[in-house]
Tab-separated table of C-alpha atoms in Angstrom:
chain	number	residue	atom	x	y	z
A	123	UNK	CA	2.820	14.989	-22.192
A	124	UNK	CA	6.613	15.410	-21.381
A	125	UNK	CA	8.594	12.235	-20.935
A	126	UNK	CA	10.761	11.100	-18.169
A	127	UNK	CA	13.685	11.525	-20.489
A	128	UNK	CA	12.743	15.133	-21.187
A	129	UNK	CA	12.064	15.885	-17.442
A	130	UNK	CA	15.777	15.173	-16.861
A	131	UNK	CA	17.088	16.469	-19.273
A	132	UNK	CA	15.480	19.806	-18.151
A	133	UNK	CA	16.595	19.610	-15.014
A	134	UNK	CA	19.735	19.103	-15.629
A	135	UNK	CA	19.937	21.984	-18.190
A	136	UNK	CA	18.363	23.904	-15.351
A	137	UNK	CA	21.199	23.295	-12.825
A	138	UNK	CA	23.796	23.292	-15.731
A	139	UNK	CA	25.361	20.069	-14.857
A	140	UNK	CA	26.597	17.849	-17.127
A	141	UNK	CA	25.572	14.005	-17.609
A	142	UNK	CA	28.639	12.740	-16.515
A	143	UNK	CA	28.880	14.799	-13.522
A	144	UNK	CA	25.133	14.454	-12.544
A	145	UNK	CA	26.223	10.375	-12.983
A	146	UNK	CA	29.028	10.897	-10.799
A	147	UNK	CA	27.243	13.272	-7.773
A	148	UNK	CA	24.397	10.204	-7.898
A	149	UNK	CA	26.679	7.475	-7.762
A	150	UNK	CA	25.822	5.924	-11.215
A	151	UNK	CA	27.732	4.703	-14.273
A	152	UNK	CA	29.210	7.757	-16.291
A	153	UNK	CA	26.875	7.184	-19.336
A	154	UNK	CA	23.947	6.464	-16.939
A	155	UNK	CA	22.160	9.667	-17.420
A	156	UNK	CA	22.793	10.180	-20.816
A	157	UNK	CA	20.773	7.072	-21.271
A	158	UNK	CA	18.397	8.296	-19.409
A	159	UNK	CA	17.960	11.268	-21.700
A	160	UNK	CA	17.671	9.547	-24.888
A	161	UNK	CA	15.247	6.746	-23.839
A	162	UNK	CA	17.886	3.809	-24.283
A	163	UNK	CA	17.272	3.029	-20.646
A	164	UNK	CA	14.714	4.333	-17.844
A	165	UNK	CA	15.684	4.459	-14.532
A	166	UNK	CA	15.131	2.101	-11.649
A	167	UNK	CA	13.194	3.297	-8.743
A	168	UNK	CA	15.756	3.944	-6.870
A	169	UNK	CA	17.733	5.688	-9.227
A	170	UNK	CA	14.492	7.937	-9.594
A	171	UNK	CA	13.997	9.120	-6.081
A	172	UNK	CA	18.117	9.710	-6.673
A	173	UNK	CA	17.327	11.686	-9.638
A	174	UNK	CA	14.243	13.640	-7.600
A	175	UNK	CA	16.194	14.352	-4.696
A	176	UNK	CA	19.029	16.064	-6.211
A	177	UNK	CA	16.676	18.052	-8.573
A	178	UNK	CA	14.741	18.766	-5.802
A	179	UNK	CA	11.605	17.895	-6.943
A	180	UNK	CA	8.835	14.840	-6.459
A	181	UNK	CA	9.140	11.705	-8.249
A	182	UNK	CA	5.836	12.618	-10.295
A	183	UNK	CA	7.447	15.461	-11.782
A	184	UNK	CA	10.709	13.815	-12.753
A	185	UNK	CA	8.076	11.346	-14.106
A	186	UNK	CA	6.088	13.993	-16.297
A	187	UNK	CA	3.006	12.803	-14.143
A	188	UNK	CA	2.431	16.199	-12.825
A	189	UNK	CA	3.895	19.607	-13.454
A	190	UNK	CA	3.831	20.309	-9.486
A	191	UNK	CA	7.618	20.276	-8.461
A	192	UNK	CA	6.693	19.800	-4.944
A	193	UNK	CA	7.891	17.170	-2.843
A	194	UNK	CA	6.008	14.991	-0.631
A	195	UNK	CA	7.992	15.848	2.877
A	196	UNK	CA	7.133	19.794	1.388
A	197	UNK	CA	3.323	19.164	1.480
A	198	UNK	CA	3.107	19.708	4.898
A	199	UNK	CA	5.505	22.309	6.117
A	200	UNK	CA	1.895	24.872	6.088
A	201	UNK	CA	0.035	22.273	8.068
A	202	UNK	CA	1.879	22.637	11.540
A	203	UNK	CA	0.409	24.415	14.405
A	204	UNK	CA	2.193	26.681	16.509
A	205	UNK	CA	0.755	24.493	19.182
A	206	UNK	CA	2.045	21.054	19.593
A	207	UNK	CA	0.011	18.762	18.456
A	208	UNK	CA	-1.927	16.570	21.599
A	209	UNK	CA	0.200	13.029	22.325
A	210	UNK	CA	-1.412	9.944	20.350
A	211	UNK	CA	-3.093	8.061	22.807
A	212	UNK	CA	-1.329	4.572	24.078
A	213	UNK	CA	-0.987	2.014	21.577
A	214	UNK	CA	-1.582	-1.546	22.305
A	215	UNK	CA	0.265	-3.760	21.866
A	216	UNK	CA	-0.555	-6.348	19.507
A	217	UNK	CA	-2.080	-9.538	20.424
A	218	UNK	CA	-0.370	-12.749	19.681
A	219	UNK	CA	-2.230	-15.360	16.905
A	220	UNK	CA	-4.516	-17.459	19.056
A	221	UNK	CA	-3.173	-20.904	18.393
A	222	UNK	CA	-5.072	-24.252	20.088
A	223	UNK	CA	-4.079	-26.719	22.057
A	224	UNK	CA	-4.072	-28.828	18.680
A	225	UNK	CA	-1.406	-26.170	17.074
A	226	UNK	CA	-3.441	-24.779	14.513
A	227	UNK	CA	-5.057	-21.254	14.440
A	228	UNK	CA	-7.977	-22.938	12.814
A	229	UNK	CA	-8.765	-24.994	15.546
A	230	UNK	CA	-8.366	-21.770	18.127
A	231	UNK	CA	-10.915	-20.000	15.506
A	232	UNK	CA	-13.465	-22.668	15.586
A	233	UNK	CA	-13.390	-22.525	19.628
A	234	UNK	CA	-13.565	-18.877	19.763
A	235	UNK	CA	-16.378	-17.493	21.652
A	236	UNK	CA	-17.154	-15.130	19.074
A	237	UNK	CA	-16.855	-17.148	16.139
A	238	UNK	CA	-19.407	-19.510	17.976
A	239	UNK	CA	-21.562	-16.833	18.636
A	240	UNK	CA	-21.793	-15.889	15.561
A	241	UNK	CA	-22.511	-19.224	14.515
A	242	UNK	CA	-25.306	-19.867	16.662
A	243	UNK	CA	-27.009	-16.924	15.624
A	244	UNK	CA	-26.543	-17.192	11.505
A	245	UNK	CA	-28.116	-21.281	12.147
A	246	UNK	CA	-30.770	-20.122	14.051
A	247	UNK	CA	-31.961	-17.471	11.701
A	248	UNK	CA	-31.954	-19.731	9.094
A	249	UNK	CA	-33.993	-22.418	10.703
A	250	UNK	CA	-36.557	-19.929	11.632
A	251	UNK	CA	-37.093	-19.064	7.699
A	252	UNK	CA	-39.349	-20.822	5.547
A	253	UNK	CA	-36.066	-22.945	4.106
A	254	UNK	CA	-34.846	-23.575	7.771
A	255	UNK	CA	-38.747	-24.822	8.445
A	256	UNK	CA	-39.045	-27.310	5.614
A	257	UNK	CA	-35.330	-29.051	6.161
A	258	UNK	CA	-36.570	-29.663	9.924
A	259	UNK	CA	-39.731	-31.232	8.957
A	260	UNK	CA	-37.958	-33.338	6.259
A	261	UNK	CA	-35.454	-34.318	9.158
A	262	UNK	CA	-38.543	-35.209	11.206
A	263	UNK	CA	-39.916	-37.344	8.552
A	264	UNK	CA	-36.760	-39.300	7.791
A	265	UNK	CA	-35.928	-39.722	11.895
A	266	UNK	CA	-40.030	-40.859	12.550
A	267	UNK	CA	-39.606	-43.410	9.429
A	268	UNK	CA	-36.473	-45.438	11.064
């Protein structure tokens, strides 16, 4: 697998540019990319997508994650119509956080419609099971004995 370090150096070789001047076009310290080349240092994420753009290339090459030179923004040049696409429909716009008269969104959850909806079914499910059965006829024996 080909290293970062030997991706740029490549590339460089490629273009015939020197470190220096390749530090200098990026806007980098002078010894930056000789650095670069020999390990010492690896380059920020920025300073990749630097590196990638002036190569040309994706930042998964200059990586040596993948020997496809292509660029992201290239992908798709082949996937355009000659028709225009149709217009997205309308976005909404988003909805505020519901907040309660108390202040907290907590409180607005609890007194949501659906949320209590929801509730009301889940409890009444499980009172209708076997479990739900027996905790109503224990509650019926404890309320009959006070």
């Amino acid at each position: 697998m080909i290293t970062m370090a030997q991706r740029i150096q490549q590339l460089r070789a490629e273009r015939g540019v020197s470190g220096p001047a390749l530090s200098a076009a990026l806007g980098l310290p002078r010894t930056a990319v000789e650095k670069f080349e020999t390990g010492r240092q690896t380059p920020t994420q920025d300073q990749q997508q630097k590196l990638a753009s002036f190569f040309g290339v994706s930042a998964f090459y200059l990586r040596g994650e993948s020997d496809d030179r292509t660029q992201m923004s290239d992908w798709m040049d082949g996937a355009f119509m000659d028709e225009p696409a149709p217009a997205p429909a309308a976005v909404r716009p988003a909805k505020k956080a519901a907040v309660s008269e108390d202040g907290t969104m907590f409180d607005a959850f609890l007194n949501s419609k659906k949320f209590q909806d929801a509730l009301r079914t889940t409890v009444l499910d499980v009172l209708r099971s076997p479990d739900g059965q027996a905790l109503i006829e224990k509650a019926v024996r404890k309320a009959g004995s006070k």
